[in-house]
Tab-separated table of C-alpha atoms and ligand atoms in Angstrom:
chain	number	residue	atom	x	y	z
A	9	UNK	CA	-62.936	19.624	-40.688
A	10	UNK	CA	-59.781	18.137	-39.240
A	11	UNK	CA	-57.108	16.062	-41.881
A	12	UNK	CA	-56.353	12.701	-41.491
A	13	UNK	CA	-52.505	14.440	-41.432
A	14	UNK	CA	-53.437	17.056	-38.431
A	15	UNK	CA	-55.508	13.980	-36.537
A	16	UNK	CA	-52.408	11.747	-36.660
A	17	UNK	CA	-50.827	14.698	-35.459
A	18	UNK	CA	-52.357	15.013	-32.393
A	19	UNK	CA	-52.447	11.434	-32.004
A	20	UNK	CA	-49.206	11.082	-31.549
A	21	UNK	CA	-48.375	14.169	-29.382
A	22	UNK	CA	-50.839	12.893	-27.036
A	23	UNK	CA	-49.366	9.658	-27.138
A	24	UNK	CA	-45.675	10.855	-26.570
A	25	UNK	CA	-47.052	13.130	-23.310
A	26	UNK	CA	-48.602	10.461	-21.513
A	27	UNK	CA	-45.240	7.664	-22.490
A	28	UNK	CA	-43.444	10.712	-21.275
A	29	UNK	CA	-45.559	11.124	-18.033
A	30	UNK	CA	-45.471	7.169	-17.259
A	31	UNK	CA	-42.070	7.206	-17.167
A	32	UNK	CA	-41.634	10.396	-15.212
A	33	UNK	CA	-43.799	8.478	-11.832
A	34	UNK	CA	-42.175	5.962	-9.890
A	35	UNK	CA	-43.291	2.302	-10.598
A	36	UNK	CA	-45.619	1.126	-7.831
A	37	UNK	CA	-44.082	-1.019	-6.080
A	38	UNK	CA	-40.657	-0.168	-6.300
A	39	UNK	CA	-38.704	-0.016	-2.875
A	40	UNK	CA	-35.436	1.410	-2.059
A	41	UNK	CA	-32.986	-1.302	-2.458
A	42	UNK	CA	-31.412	-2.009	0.880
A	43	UNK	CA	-27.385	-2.134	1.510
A	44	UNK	CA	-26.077	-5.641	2.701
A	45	UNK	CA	-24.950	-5.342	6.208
A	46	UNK	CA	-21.457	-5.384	6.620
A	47	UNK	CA	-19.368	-8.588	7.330
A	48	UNK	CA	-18.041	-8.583	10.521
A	49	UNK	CA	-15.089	-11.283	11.132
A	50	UNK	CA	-12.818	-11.323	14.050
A	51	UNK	CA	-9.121	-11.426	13.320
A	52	UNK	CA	-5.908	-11.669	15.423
A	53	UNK	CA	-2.776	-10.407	14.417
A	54	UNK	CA	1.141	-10.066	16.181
A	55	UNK	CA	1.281	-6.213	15.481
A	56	UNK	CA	5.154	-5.216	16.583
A	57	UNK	CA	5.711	-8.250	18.971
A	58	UNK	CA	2.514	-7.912	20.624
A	59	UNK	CA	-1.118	-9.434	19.956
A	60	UNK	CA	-3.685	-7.513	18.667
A	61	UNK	CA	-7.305	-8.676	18.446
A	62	UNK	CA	-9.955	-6.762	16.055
A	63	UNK	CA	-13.608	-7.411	14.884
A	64	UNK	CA	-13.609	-5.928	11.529
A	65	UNK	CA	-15.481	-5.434	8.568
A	66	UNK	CA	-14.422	-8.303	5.733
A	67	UNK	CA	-13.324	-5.486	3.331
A	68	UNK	CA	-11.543	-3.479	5.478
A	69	UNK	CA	-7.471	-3.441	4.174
A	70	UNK	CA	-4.739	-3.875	6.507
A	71	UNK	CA	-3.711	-0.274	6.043
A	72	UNK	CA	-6.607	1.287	7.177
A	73	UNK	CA	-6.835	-2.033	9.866
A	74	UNK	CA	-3.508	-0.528	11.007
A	75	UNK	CA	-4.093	3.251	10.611
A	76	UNK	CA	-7.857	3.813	11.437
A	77	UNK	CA	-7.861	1.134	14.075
A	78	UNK	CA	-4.598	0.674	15.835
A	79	UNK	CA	-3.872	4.762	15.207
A	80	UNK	CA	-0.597	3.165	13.967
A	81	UNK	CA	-0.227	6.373	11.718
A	82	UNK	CA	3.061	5.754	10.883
A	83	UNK	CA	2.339	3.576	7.788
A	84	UNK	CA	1.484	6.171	4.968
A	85	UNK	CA	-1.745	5.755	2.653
A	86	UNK	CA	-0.278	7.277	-0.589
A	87	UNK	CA	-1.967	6.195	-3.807
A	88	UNK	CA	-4.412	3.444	-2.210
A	89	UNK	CA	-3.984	1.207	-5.018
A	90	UNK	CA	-0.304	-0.675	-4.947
A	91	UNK	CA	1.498	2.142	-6.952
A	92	UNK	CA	3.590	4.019	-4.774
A	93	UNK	CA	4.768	1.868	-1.963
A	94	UNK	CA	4.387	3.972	0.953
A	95	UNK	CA	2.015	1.546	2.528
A	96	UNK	CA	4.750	-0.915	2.933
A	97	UNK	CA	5.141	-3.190	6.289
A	98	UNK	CA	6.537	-6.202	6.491
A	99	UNK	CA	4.021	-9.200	7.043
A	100	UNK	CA	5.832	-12.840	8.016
A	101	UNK	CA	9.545	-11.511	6.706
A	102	UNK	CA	8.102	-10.259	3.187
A	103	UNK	CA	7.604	-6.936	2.368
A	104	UNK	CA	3.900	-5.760	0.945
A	105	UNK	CA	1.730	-3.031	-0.029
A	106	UNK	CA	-0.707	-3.237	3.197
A	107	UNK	CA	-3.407	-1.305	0.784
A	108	UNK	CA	-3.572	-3.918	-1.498
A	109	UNK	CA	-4.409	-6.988	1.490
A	110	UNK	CA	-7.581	-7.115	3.282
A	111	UNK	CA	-6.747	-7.715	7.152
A	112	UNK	CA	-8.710	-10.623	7.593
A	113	UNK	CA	-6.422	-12.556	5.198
A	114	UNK	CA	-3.687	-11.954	7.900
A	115	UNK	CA	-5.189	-13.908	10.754
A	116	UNK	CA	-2.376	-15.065	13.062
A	117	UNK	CA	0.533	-13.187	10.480
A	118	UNK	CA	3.266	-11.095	12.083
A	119	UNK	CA	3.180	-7.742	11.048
A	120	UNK	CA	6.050	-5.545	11.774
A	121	UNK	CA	5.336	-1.473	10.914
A	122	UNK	CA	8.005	1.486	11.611
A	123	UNK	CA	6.651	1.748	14.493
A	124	UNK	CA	8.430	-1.420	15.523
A	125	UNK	CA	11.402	-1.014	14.059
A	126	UNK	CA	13.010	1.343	16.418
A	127	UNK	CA	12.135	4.240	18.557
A	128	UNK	CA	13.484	8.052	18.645
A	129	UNK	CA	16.174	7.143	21.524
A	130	UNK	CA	16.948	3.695	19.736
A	131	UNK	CA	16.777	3.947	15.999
A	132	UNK	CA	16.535	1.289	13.691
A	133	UNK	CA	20.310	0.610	12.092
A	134	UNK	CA	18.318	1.691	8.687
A	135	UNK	CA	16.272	4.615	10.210
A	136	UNK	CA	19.793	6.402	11.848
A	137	UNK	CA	21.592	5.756	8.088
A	138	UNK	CA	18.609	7.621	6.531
A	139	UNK	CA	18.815	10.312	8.910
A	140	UNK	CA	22.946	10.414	8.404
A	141	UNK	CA	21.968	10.544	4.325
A	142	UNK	CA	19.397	12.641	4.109
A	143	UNK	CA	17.287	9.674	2.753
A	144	UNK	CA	14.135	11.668	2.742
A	145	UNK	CA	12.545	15.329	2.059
A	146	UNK	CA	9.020	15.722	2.966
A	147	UNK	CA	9.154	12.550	4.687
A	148	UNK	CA	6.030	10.842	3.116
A	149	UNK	CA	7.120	8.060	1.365
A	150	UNK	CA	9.883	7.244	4.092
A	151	UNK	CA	7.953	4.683	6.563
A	152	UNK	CA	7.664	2.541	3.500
A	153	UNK	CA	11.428	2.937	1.939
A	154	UNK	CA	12.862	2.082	5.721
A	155	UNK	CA	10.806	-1.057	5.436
A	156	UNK	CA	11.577	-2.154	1.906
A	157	UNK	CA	15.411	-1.232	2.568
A	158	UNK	CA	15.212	-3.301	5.626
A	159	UNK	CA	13.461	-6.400	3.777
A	160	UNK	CA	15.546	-5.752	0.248
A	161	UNK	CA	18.834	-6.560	2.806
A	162	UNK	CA	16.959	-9.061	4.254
A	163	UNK	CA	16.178	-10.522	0.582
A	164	UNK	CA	19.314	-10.402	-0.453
A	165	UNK	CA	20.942	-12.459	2.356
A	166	UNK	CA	18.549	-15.143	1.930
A	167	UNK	CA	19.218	-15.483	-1.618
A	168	UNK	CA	15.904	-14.635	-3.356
A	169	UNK	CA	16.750	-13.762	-6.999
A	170	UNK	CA	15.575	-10.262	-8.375
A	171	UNK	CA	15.333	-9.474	-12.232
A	172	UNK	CA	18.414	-8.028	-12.244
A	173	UNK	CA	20.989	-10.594	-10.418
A	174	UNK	CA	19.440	-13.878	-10.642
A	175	UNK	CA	21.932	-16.008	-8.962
A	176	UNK	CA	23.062	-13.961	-6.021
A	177	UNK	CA	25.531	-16.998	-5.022
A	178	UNK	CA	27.745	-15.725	-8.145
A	179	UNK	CA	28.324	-12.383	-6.548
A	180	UNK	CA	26.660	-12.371	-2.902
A	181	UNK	CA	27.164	-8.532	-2.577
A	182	UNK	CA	24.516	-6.678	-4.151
A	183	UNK	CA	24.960	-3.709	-7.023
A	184	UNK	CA	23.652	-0.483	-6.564
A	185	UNK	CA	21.406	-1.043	-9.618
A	186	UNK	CA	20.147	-4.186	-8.308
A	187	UNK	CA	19.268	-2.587	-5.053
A	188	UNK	CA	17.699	-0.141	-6.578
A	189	UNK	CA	15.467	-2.483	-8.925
A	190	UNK	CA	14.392	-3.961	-5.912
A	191	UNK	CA	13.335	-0.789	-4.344
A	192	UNK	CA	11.528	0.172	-7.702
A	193	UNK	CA	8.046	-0.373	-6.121
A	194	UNK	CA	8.850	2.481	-3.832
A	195	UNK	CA	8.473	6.046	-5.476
A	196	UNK	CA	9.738	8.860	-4.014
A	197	UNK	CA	8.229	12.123	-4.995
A	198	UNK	CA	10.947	14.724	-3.874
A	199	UNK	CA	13.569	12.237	-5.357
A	200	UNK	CA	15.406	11.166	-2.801
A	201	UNK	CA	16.497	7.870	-4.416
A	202	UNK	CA	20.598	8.463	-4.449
A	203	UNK	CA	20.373	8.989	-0.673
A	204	UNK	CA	18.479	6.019	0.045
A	205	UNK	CA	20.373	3.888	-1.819
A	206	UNK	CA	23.964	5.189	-0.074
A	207	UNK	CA	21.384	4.754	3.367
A	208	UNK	CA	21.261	1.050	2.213
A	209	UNK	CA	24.427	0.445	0.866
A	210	UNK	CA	26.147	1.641	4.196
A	211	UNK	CA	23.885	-0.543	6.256
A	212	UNK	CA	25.092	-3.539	3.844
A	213	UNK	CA	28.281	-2.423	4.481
A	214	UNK	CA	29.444	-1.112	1.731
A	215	UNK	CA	29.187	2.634	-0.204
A	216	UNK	CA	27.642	3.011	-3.773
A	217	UNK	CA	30.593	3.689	-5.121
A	218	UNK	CA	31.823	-0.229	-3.889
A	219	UNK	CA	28.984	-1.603	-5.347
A	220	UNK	CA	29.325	-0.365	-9.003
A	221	UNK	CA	27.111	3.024	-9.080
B	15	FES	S1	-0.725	3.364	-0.682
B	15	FES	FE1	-0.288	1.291	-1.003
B	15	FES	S2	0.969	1.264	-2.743
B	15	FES	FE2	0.378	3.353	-2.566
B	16	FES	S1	10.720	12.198	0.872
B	16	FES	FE1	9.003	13.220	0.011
B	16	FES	S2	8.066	11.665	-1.176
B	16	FES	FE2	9.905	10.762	-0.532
């Protein structure tokens, strides 16, 4: 005759197999959930002096707005995620990390990419100073120094304080140090930092050495 112990046993084995094969089936009526269509928004932007008009998906960035649809390929996708700067274009006069933007927040903006900032016959004052100073190795993370070095200039002319100089009307020619705090957000992987910064300082018309290196 079977124990009370070995019934119980059994009991609960049988009990654990058949909890075990519930929750092996599908439920019922569960369905596959279904993806939300994409957004689709139309959006018009002034790429290099000329008027571009896109239907894109809401969460598409303006690098990949640029790169994937434009084939402006000259605007580098580096980290994706606002570390390394070598997204950088210049939207409106301000420099900013095109991978961190969605395009549709740009409708109407001016966007101004290497591309428009000179050509091979007619180089961009900053392009032909990086060329003269070696200003880049593997060439990478250039498209996005030539663009912060032309808006860091650009910044400091206009007067817009940076962490290190805060009053640039005390001393309206930049350090080397402060132009290269300002060029912080723009990492350079073969370390080519000393010859971008005499690139700039020639182009603001001075050499590193002038500006207190
Ligand atoms: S790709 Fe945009 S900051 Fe690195
Ligand atoms: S030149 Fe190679 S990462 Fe800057």
């Amino acid at each position: 005759m079977m124990s009370e112990i070995e019934m119980s046993r059994r009991g609960v084995l049988a009990g654990s197999a058949a909890a075990a094969a519930l929750a092996a089936a599908p439920p019922a009526e569960a369905q596959p959930a279904k993806a939300p269509a994409p957004a689709i928004m139309p959006v018009s932007l002034t790429i290099n002096g000329k008027r571009r008009d896109l239907n894109l998906d809401t969460r598409t960035t303006l690098l990949d707005a640029l790169r994937e649809h434009l084939k402006l390929t000259g605007t580098k996708k580096g980290c994706d995620h606002g570390q390394c700067g070598a997204c950088t274009v210049i939207v409106n006069g301000e420099r900013i990390n095109s991978c961190l933007s969605l395009a549709v927040q740009h409708q109407g903006d001016e966007v101004k990419t290497i591309e428009g900032l000179g050509t091979p016959d007619k180089l961009h004052p900053m392009q032909a100073a990086f060329v003269r100073h070696d200003g880049y190795q593997c060439g990478y993370c250039t498209p996005g120094q030539i663009c912060s070095a032309v808006a860091v200039l650009d910044e400091i002319k206009r007067g817009v304080p940076s962490h290190v100089q805060a009053d640039l009307s005390a001393r309206p020619q930049p350090t080397d140090i402060e132009m290269r705090e300002r060029m912080s957000g723009n990492i350079c992987r073969c370390g080519a930092y000393s010859n971008i910064a005499e690139a700039m300082a020639e182009v603001a018309g001075a050499t590193v050495k002038e500006m207190g290196a």
